[in-house]
């Protein structure tokens, strides 16, 4: 039975992705994956790994040139940290505003002095 063109395409892509990750350092691969986790702490950890990787790259300790890979990791880590910190801050601020309004609605006289 012949292989489906979809199977052929997927197997080719999976081999390319696998070879991409195998040719780079394992810790840099982890940092790249952390850049896509929607938690600011993960972005910060990816940034730290990227900075340490940049120091190792400056000392030529990697067997291959990882300069572009590290640059992408640092950029994505900064974007991740800034974006998701802002989103979490906005979400928490809206929750505080909601509960403050709810409290003012439920017991307006007792909390009026607190927030004025």
Short mmCIF file of C-alpha atoms in Angstrom, two decimals:
data_model
loop_
_atom_site.label_atom_id
_atom_site.label_comp_id
_atom_site.label_asym_id
_atom_site.label_seq_id
_atom_site.Cartn_x
_atom_site.Cartn_y
_atom_site.Cartn_z
CA UNK A 1 0.00 0.00 0.00
CA UNK A 2 1.36 3.41 -0.92
CA UNK A 3 1.90 6.12 1.63
CA UNK A 4 -0.48 9.03 1.71
CA UNK A 5 0.94 12.38 0.59
CA UNK A 6 0.00 13.70 4.03
CA UNK A 7 2.06 11.00 5.75
CA UNK A 8 4.96 11.79 3.46
CA UNK A 9 4.74 15.53 4.23
CA UNK A 10 4.34 15.05 7.98
CA UNK A 11 7.23 12.61 8.20
CA UNK A 12 9.45 15.02 6.24
CA UNK A 13 8.52 17.93 8.49
CA UNK A 14 9.01 15.89 11.66
CA UNK A 15 12.47 14.82 10.47
CA UNK A 16 13.40 18.44 9.73
CA UNK A 17 12.16 19.64 13.13
CA UNK A 18 13.99 16.80 14.86
CA UNK A 19 17.25 17.55 13.07
CA UNK A 20 16.86 21.26 13.89
CA UNK A 21 16.59 20.55 17.62
CA UNK A 22 19.38 17.94 17.55
CA UNK A 23 21.89 20.33 16.02
CA UNK A 24 21.39 22.96 18.77
CA UNK A 25 22.28 22.85 22.46
CA UNK A 26 19.68 21.16 24.68
CA UNK A 27 19.49 24.05 27.17
CA UNK A 28 18.98 26.54 24.37
CA UNK A 29 16.17 24.32 23.06
CA UNK A 30 14.56 24.41 26.50
CA UNK A 31 14.92 28.20 26.55
CA UNK A 32 13.25 28.44 23.14
CA UNK A 33 10.33 26.31 24.32
CA UNK A 34 10.04 28.41 27.51
CA UNK A 35 9.61 31.50 25.34
CA UNK A 36 6.22 30.16 24.26
CA UNK A 37 4.90 29.38 27.75
CA UNK A 38 2.41 32.13 28.68
CA UNK A 39 3.92 32.80 32.10
CA UNK A 40 6.26 35.76 32.71
CA UNK A 41 8.52 33.65 34.93
CA UNK A 42 9.12 31.22 32.06
CA UNK A 43 10.13 34.13 29.83
CA UNK A 44 12.48 35.40 32.51
CA UNK A 45 14.06 31.97 32.88
CA UNK A 46 14.45 31.73 29.09
CA UNK A 47 16.11 35.16 29.13
CA UNK A 48 18.58 34.06 31.82
CA UNK A 49 19.43 30.91 29.86
CA UNK A 50 19.85 33.07 26.75
CA UNK A 51 22.21 35.48 28.51
CA UNK A 52 24.32 32.62 29.83
CA UNK A 53 24.29 31.11 26.34
CA UNK A 54 25.45 34.44 24.90
CA UNK A 55 28.34 34.47 27.36
CA UNK A 56 29.29 30.94 26.32
CA UNK A 57 28.98 31.92 22.67
CA UNK A 58 31.29 34.89 23.25
CA UNK A 59 33.87 32.46 24.66
CA UNK A 60 33.33 30.08 21.69
CA UNK A 61 32.36 27.18 23.96
CA UNK A 62 29.60 25.86 21.68
CA UNK A 63 30.66 23.42 18.95
CA UNK A 64 28.50 25.31 16.42
CA UNK A 65 27.68 28.99 16.02
CA UNK A 66 24.56 29.63 18.12
CA UNK A 67 24.56 33.43 17.79
CA UNK A 68 21.35 33.71 15.72
CA UNK A 69 19.57 31.10 17.84
CA UNK A 70 20.50 32.94 21.05
CA UNK A 71 19.38 36.26 19.55
CA UNK A 72 15.97 34.80 18.72
CA UNK A 73 15.68 33.35 22.23
CA UNK A 74 16.56 36.67 23.86
CA UNK A 75 14.08 38.59 21.69
CA UNK A 76 11.24 36.12 22.30
CA UNK A 77 11.99 35.97 26.03
CA UNK A 78 11.81 39.76 26.35
CA UNK A 79 8.56 39.88 24.37
CA UNK A 80 7.11 37.03 26.47
CA UNK A 81 8.05 38.65 29.77
CA UNK A 82 6.75 42.11 28.85
CA UNK A 83 3.57 40.93 27.15
CA UNK A 84 2.44 38.43 29.74
CA UNK A 85 3.41 40.64 32.68
CA UNK A 86 1.21 43.36 31.19
CA UNK A 87 -1.64 40.90 30.56
CA UNK A 88 -1.47 39.43 34.06
CA UNK A 89 -1.26 42.92 35.59
CA UNK A 90 -4.31 44.05 33.59
CA UNK A 91 -6.21 40.91 34.54
CA UNK A 92 -5.45 41.26 38.25
CA UNK A 93 -6.30 44.96 38.15
CA UNK A 94 -9.66 44.21 36.54
CA UNK A 95 -10.35 41.55 39.17
CA UNK A 96 -9.58 44.00 41.97
CA UNK A 97 -11.86 46.58 40.38
CA UNK A 98 -14.61 44.00 39.98
CA UNK A 99 -14.45 42.85 43.60
CA UNK A 100 -14.26 46.42 44.83
CA UNK A 101 -17.41 47.27 42.84
CA UNK A 102 -19.11 44.10 44.08
CA UNK A 103 -18.27 44.97 47.66
CA UNK A 104 -19.55 48.52 47.20
CA UNK A 105 -22.77 47.12 45.72
CA UNK A 106 -23.37 44.57 48.49
CA UNK A 107 -22.50 46.74 51.49
CA UNK A 108 -22.32 50.36 50.34
CA UNK A 109 -22.43 52.07 53.75
CA UNK A 110 -19.78 50.04 55.56
CA UNK A 111 -17.11 50.32 52.86
CA UNK A 112 -17.79 53.82 51.68
CA UNK A 113 -15.34 55.30 54.18
CA UNK A 114 -12.59 52.88 53.16
CA UNK A 115 -12.46 53.90 49.49
CA UNK A 116 -13.09 57.63 49.71
#
